[in-house]
Coordinates of C-alpha atoms (C1' of nucleotides) in Angstrom, one line a residue:
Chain A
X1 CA 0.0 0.0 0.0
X2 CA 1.3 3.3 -1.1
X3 CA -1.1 5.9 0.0
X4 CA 0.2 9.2 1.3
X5 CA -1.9 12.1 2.6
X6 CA -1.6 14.9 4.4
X7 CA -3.7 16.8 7.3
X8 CA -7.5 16.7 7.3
X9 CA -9.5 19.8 7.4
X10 CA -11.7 20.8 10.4
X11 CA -14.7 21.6 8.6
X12 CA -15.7 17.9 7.2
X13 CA -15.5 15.0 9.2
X14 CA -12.8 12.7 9.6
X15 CA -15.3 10.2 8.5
X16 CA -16.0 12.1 4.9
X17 CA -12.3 12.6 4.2
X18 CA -10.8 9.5 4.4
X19 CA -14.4 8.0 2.9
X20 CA -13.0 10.4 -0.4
X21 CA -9.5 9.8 -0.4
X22 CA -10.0 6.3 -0.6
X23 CA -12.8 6.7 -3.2
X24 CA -10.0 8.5 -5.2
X25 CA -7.2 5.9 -4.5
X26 CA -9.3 2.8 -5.3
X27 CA -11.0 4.7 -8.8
X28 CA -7.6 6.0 -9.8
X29 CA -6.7 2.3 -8.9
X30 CA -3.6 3.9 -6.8
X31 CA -4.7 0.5 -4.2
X32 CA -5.1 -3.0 -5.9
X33 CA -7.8 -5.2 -7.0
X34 CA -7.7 -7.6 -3.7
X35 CA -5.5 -5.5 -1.6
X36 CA -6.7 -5.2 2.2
X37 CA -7.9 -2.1 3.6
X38 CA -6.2 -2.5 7.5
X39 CA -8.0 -0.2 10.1
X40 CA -4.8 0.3 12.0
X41 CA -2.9 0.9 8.6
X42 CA -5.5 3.7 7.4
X43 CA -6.4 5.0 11.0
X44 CA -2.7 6.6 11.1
X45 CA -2.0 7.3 7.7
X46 CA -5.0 9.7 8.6
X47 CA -4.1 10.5 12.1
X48 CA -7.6 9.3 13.3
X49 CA -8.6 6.4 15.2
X50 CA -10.2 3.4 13.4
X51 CA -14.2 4.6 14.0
X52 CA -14.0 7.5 11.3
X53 CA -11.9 4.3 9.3
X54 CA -14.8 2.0 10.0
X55 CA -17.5 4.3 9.1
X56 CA -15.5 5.0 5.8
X57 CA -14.8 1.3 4.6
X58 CA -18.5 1.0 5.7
X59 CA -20.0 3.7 2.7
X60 CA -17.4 2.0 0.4
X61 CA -19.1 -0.9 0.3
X62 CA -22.3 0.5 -0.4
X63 CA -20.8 1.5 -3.0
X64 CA -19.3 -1.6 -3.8
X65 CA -15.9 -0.5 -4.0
X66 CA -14.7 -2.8 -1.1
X67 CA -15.7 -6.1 0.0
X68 CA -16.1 -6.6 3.3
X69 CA -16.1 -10.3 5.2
X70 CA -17.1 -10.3 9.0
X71 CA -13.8 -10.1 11.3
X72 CA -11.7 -10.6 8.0
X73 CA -12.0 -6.5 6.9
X74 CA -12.1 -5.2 3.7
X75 CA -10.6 -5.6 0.2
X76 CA -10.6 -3.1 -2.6
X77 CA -13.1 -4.6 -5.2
X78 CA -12.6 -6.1 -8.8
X79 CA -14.9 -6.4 -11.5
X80 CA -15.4 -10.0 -13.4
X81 CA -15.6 -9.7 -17.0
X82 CA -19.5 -10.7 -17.0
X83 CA -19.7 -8.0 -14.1
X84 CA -18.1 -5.0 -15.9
X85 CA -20.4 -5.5 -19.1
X86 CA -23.2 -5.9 -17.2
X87 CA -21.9 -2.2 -15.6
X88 CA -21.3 -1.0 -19.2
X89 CA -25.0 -2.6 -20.9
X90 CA -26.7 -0.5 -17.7
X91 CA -24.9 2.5 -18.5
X92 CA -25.7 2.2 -22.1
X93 CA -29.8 2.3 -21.4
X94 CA -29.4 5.0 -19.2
X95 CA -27.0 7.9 -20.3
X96 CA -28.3 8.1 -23.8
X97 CA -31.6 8.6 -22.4
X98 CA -30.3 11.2 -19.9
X99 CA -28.4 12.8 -23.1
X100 CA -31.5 12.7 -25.1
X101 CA -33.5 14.7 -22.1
X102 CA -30.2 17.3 -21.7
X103 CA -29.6 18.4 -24.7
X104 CA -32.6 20.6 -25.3
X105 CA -31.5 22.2 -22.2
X106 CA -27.9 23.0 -23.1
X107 CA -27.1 26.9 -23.1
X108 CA -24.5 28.4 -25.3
X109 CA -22.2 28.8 -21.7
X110 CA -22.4 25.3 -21.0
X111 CA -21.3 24.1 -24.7
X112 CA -18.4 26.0 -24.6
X113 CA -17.3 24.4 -21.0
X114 CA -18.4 21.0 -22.7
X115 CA -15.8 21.7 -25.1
X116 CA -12.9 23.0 -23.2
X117 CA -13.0 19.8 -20.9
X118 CA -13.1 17.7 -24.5
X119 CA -10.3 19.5 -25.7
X120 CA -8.3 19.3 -22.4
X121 CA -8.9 15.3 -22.7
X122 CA -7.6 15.6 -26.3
X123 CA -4.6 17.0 -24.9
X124 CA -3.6 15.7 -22.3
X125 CA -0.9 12.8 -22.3
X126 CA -1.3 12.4 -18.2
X127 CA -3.3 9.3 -17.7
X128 CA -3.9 10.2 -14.2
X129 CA -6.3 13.3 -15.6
X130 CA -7.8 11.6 -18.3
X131 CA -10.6 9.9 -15.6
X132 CA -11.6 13.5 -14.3
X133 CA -11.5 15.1 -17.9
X134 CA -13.3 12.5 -19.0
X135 CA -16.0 12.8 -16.6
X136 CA -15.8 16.5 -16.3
X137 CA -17.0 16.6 -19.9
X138 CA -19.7 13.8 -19.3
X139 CA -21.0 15.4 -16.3
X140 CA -21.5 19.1 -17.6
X141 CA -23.5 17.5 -20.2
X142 CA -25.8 15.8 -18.3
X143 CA -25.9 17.8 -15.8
X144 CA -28.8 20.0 -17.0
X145 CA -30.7 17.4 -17.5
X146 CA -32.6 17.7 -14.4
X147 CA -32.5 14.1 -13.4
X148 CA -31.0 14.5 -10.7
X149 CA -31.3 10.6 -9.7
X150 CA -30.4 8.9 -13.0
X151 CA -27.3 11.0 -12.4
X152 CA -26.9 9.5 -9.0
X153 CA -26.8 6.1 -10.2
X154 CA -24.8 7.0 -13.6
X155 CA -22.2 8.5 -11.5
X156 CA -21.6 5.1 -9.0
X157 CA -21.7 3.0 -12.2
X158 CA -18.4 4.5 -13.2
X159 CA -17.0 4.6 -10.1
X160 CA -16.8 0.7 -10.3
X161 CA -15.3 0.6 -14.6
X162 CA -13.3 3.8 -14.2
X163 CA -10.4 1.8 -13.3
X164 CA -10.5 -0.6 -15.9
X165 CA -11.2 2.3 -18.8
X166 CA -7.9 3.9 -17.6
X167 CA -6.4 0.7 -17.9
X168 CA -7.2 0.6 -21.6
X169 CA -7.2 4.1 -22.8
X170 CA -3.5 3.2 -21.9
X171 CA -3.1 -0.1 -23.0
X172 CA -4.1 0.6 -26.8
X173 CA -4.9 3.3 -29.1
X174 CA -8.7 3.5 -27.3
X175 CA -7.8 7.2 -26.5
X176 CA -7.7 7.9 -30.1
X177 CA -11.5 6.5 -30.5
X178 CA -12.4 8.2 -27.0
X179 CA -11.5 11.5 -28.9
X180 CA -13.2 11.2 -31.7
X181 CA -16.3 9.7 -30.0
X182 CA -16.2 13.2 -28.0
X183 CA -16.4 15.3 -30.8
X184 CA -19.0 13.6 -32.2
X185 CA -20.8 13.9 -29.1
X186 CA -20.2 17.2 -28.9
X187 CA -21.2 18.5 -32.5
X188 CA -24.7 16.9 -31.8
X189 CA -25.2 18.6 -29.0
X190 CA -24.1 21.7 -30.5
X191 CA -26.4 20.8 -33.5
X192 CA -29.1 20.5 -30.4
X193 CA -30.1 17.0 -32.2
X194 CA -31.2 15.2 -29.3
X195 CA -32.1 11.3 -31.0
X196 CA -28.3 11.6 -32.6
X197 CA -26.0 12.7 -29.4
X198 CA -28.0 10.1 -27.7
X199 CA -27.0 7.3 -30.3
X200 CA -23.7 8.7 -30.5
X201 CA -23.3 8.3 -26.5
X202 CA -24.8 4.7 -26.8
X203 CA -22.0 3.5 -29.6
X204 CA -19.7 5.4 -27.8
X205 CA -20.3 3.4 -24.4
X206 CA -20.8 0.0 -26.1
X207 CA -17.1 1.2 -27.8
X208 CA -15.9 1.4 -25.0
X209 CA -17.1 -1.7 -23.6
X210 CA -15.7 -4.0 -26.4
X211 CA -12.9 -2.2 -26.7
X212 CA -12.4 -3.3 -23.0
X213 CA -13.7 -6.9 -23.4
X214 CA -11.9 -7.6 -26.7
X215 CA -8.6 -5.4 -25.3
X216 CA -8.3 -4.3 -28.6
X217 CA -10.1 -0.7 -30.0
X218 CA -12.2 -0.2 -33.5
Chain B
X1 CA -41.3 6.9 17.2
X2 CA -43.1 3.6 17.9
X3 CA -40.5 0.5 17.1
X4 CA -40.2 -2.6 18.6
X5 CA -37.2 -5.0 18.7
X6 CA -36.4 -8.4 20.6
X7 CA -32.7 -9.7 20.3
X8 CA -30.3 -9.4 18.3
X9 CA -28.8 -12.7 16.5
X10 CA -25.3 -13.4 17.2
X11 CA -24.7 -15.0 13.9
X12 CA -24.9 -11.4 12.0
X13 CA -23.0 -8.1 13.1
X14 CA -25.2 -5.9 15.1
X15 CA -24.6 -2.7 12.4
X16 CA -26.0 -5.1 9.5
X17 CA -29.1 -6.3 12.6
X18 CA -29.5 -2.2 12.8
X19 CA -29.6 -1.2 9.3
X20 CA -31.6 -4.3 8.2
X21 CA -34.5 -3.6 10.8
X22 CA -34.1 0.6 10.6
X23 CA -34.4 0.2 6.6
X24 CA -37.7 -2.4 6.6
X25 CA -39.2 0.2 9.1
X26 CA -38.1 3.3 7.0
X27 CA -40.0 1.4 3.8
X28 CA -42.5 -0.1 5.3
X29 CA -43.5 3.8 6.6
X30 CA -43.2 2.8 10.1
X31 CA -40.9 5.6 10.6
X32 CA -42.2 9.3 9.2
X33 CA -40.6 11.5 6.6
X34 CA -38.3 13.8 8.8
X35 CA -38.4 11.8 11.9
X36 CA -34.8 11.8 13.7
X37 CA -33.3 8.9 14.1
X38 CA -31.4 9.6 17.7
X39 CA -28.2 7.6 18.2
X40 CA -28.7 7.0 21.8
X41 CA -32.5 6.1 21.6
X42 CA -31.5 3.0 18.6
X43 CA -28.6 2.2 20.8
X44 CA -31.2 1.1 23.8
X45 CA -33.7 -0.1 21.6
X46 CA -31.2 -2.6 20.0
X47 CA -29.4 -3.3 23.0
X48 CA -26.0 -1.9 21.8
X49 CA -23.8 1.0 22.0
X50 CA -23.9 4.1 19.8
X51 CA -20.8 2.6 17.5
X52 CA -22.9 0.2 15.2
X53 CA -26.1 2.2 14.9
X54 CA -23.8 4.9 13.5
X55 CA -22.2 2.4 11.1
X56 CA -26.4 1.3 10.2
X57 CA -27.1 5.2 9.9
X58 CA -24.2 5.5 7.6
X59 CA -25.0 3.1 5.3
X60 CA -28.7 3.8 5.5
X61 CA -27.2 7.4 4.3
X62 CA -25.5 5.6 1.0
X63 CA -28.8 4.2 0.1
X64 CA -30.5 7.8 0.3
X65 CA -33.0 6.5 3.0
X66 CA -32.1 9.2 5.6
X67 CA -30.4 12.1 5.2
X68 CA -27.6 13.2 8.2
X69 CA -25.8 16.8 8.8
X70 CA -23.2 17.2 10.8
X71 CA -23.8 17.6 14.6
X72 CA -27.6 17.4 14.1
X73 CA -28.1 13.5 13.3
X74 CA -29.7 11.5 10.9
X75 CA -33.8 11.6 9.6
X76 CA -35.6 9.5 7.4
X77 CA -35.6 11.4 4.0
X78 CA -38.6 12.1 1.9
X79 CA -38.8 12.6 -1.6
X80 CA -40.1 15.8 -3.5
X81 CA -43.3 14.8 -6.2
X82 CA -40.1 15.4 -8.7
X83 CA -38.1 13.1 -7.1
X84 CA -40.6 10.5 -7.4
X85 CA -41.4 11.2 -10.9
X86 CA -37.4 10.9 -11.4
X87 CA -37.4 7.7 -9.8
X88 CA -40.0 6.2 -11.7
X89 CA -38.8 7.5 -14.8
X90 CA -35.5 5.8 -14.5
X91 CA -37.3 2.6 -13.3
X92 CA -39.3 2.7 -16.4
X93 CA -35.8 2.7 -18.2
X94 CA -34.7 -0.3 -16.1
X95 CA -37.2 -2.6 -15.9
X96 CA -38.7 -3.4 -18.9
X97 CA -35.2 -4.0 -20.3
X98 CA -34.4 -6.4 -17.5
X99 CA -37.9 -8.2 -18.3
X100 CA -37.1 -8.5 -21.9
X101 CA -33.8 -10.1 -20.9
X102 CA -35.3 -12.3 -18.4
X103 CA -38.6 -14.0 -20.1
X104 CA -36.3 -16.1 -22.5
X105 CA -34.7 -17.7 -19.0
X106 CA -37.8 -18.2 -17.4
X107 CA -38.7 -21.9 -16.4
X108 CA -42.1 -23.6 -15.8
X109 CA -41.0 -23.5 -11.9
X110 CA -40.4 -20.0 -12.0
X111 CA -43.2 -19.0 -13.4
X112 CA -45.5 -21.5 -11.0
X113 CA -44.1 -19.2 -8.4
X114 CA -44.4 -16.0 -9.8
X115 CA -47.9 -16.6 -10.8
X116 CA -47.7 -17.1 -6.8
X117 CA -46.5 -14.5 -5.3
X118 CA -49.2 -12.7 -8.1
X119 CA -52.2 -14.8 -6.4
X120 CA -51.2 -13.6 -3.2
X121 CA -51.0 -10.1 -3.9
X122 CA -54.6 -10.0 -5.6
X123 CA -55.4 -12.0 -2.2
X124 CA -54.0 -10.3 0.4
X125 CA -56.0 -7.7 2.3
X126 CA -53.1 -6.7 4.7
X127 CA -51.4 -3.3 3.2
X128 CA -48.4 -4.0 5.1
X129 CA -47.8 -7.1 3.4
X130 CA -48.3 -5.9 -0.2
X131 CA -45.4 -4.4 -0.5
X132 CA -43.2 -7.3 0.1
X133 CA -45.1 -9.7 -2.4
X134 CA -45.1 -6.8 -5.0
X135 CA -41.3 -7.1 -4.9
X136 CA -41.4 -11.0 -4.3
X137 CA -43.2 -11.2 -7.8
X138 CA -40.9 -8.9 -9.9
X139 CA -37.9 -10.0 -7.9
X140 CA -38.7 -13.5 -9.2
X141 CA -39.3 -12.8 -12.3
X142 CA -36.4 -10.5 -12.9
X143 CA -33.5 -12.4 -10.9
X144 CA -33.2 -14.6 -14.0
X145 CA -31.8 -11.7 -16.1
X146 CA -28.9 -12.4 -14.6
X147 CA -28.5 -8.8 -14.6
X148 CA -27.1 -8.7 -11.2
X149 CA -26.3 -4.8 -11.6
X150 CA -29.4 -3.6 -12.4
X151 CA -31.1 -5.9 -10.2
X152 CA -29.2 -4.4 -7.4
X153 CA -29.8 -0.8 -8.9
X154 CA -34.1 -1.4 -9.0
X155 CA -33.5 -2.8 -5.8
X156 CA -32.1 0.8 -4.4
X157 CA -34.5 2.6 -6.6
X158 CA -37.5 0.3 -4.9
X159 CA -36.7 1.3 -1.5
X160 CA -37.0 4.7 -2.2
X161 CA -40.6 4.7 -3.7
X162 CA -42.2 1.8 -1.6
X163 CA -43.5 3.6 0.8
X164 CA -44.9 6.1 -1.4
X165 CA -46.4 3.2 -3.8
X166 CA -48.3 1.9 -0.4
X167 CA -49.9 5.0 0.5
X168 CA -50.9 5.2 -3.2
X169 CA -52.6 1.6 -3.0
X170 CA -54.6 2.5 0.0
X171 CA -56.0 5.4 -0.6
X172 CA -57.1 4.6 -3.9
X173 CA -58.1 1.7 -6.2
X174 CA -54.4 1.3 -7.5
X175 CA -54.4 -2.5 -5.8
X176 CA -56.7 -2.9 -8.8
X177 CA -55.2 -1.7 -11.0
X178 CA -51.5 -3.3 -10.2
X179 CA -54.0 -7.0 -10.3
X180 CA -54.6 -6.2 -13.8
X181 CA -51.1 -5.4 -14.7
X182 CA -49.9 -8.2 -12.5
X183 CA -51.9 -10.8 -14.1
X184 CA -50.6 -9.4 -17.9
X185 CA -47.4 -9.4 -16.9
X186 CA -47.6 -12.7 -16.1
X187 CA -49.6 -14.1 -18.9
X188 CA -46.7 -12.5 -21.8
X189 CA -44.3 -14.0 -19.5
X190 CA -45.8 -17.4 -20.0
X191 CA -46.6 -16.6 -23.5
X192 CA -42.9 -15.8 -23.9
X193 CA -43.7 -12.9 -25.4
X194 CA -40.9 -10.8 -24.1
X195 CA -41.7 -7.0 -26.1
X196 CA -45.2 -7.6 -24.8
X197 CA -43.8 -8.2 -21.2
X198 CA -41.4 -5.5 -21.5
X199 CA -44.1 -3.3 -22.8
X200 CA -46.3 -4.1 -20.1
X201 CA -43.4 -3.7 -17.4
X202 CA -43.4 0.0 -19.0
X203 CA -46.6 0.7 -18.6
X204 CA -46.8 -1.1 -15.1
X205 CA -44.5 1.6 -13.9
X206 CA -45.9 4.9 -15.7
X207 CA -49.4 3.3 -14.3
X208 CA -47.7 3.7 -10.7
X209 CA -46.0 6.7 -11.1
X210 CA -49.3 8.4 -12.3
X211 CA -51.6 7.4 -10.1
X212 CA -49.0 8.5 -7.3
X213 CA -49.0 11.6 -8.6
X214 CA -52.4 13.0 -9.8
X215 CA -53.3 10.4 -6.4
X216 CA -55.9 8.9 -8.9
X217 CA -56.0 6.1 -10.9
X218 CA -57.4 5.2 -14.2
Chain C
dG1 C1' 9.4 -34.8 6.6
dT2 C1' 4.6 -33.9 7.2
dA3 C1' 0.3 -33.3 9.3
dA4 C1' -2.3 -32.1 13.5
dT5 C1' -2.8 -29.2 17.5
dG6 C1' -2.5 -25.7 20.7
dT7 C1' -0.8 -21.1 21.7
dA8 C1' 0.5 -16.3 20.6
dT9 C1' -0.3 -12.5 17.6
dT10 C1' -3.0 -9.8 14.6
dT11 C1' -7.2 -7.8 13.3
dT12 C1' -11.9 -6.8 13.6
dG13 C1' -16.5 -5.7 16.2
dG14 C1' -18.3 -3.4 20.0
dA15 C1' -18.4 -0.7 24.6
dT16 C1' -17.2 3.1 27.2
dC17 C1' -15.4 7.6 27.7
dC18 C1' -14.2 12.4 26.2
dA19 C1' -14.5 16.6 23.1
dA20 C1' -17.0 19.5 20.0
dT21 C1' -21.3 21.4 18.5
dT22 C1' -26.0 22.3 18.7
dT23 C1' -30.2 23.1 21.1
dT24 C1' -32.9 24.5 25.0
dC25 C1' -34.4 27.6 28.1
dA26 C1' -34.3 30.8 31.7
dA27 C1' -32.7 35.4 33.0
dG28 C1' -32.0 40.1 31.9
dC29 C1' -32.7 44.2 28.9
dT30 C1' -35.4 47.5 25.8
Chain D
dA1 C1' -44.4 41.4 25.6
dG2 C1' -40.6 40.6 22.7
dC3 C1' -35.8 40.1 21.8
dT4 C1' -30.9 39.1 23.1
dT5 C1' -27.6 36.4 25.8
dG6 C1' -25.5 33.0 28.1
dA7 C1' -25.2 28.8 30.6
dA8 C1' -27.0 24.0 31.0
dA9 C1' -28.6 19.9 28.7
dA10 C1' -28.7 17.1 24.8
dT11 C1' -26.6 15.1 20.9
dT12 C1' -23.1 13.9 17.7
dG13 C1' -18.1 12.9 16.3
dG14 C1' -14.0 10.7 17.7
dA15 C1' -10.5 8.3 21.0
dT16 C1' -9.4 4.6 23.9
dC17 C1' -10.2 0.2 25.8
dC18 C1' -12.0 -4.6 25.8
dA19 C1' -13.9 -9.0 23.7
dA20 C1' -14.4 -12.2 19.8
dA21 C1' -12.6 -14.2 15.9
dA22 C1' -9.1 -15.2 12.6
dT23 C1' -4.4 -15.9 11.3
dA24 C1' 0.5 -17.2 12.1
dC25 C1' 3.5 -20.1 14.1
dA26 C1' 5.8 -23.2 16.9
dT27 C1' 5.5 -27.7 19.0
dT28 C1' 4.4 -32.5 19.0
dA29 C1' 3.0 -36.9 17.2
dC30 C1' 3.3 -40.1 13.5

DNA sequence: GTAATGTATTTTGGATCCAATTTTCAAGCT
DNA sequence: AGCTTGAAAATTGGATCCAAAATACATTAC
């Protein structure tokens, strides 16, 4: 375990903090698939005792980014391959639909930020930013389309195949189609055709899931 | 708050005791929208200390069942009429699809027991049990998706509408209404007609979230 | 040498205690 | 009366301590 972090602020609880910098750690996959999650281990690497600890491992696994087994603690969770297409098929029926609903909705402002984050992902050669780029450009898309709970549930969906989607934008040339799939996302949005950024975000999520399952992209 | 409790099992962790009991009372309605959930007052009523009903509250938190702020505790959330028509919405998304996916799979056995669970719903005169043979009957009839993510998605989304769905069945003639849709359900699963069950799963749900919201129906 | 067994260490789950914050409510002031 | 104010009570967040279970490891029997 290589986790490092320094000095938690006053005004969240100790609970929250460590809750998010192990989200971040286990998404950016900075702590392995199987890798145990020690009370002791985190309670001082966060200068807290192990309650805030417990009550953090405790949301994790609601969100079913760590296992947990009765006196045996937690592990950071993997995906089978069956699991992680049954992450991408979900995501496929919902975020076209929430495209489909946002785009109407889309102001000249927001565009604009839509397209600065898709350019930043073009150009950035840092894998570690490509997952918040990448979702930085999703989000302020959907974002305005109002619903607000389809967003909930979109959003924990890729927490659990972020990891894996970093692995192969890396791996292969799946960056290159990521790109491209952007910009096509954007333009229909821009065009405000609804029915066509909506098919363009389902091929883009099924690309992505193939290109995961098959390890190899287009 | 009126709640009752005898023993905890030694065979389960008390947190999980806690948050299974504290989340059937939430959906069932025993506990009211707003109603604080006091640390100290579950502690007792379990016969534990503070530690795991914080870890139950927690998680209760993750599943958007209560809602806590700092320093001023934990109470059961309730959902805006938008909400509920979000939540419905994206169920409407959901299930069907998981239907479609499931009728194919469907054995004689399973559907003996689905048609089950369906008797006993159109039998049943006891609100408080409807809710758990509503979900018996699409829980049977969906688990062989094998969609085990979106299973555990409607699942979360199902909690958060039950109790509303119950209220709507009481007041009104919903109860006959769900029969009718129950029973063609049913009858395109044995059919093997999956389109026609998905379509009917569709409308199943849009019948629910209407008559929860203009609080008539048909 | 290997397998079984019993003990020590590690680790988790829970209880009790303390600190920080909010809420309550009574006294005092205009 | 109505509004501040400030101390006491209530409540949550976190630390420390103890019990229960699992793991590691040494010893013994074969």
């Amino acid at each position: 375990m290589a986790l490092k972090f320094e000095g938690i602020s006053k005004s969240t609880s100790a609970a929250t903090t460590i809750y998010d910098a192990l989200r971040k750690a286990i998404i950016e996959g900075e702590l392995e698939v199987g890798e145990p999650l020690r009370q002791d281990e985190m309670a001082k690497l966060f200068n807290t005792s192990r309650i805030p600890v417990r009550e953090a491992l405790s949301r994790l696994e609601e969100h079913g980014l760590v296992k947990t087994r009765r006196y045996k603690g937690a592990v950071v969770c993997g995906l089978s391959a069956d699991e992680a297409t049954g992450i991408f098929d979900f995501r496929a029926l919902i975020e076209p639909e929430v495209m489909r609903r946002a785009v109407p909705k889309m102001s000249r402002e927001l565009l604009q930020q839509a397209r600065g984050y898709c350019e930043a992902f073009s150009q950035s050669t840092e894998p570690l930013h490509w997952g918040d780029l990448n979702r930085d450009f999703h989000s302020t898309l959907y974002g305005v389309s109002g619903l607000a709970y389809h967003l909930e549930v979109v959003d924990n969906a890729m927490d659990r195949v972020d990891r894996y989607l970093r692995a192969q934008l890396v791996l292969s040339n799946g960056i290159d189609r990521a790109n491209i799939e952007h910009f096509g996302i954007m333009e229909a949005c821009e065009k405000g055709d609804a029915d066509l950024a909506a098919k363009r975000t389902f091929d883009h999520i099924e690309g992505a899931k193939n290109s995961l399952l098959h390890g190899i992209s287009t």
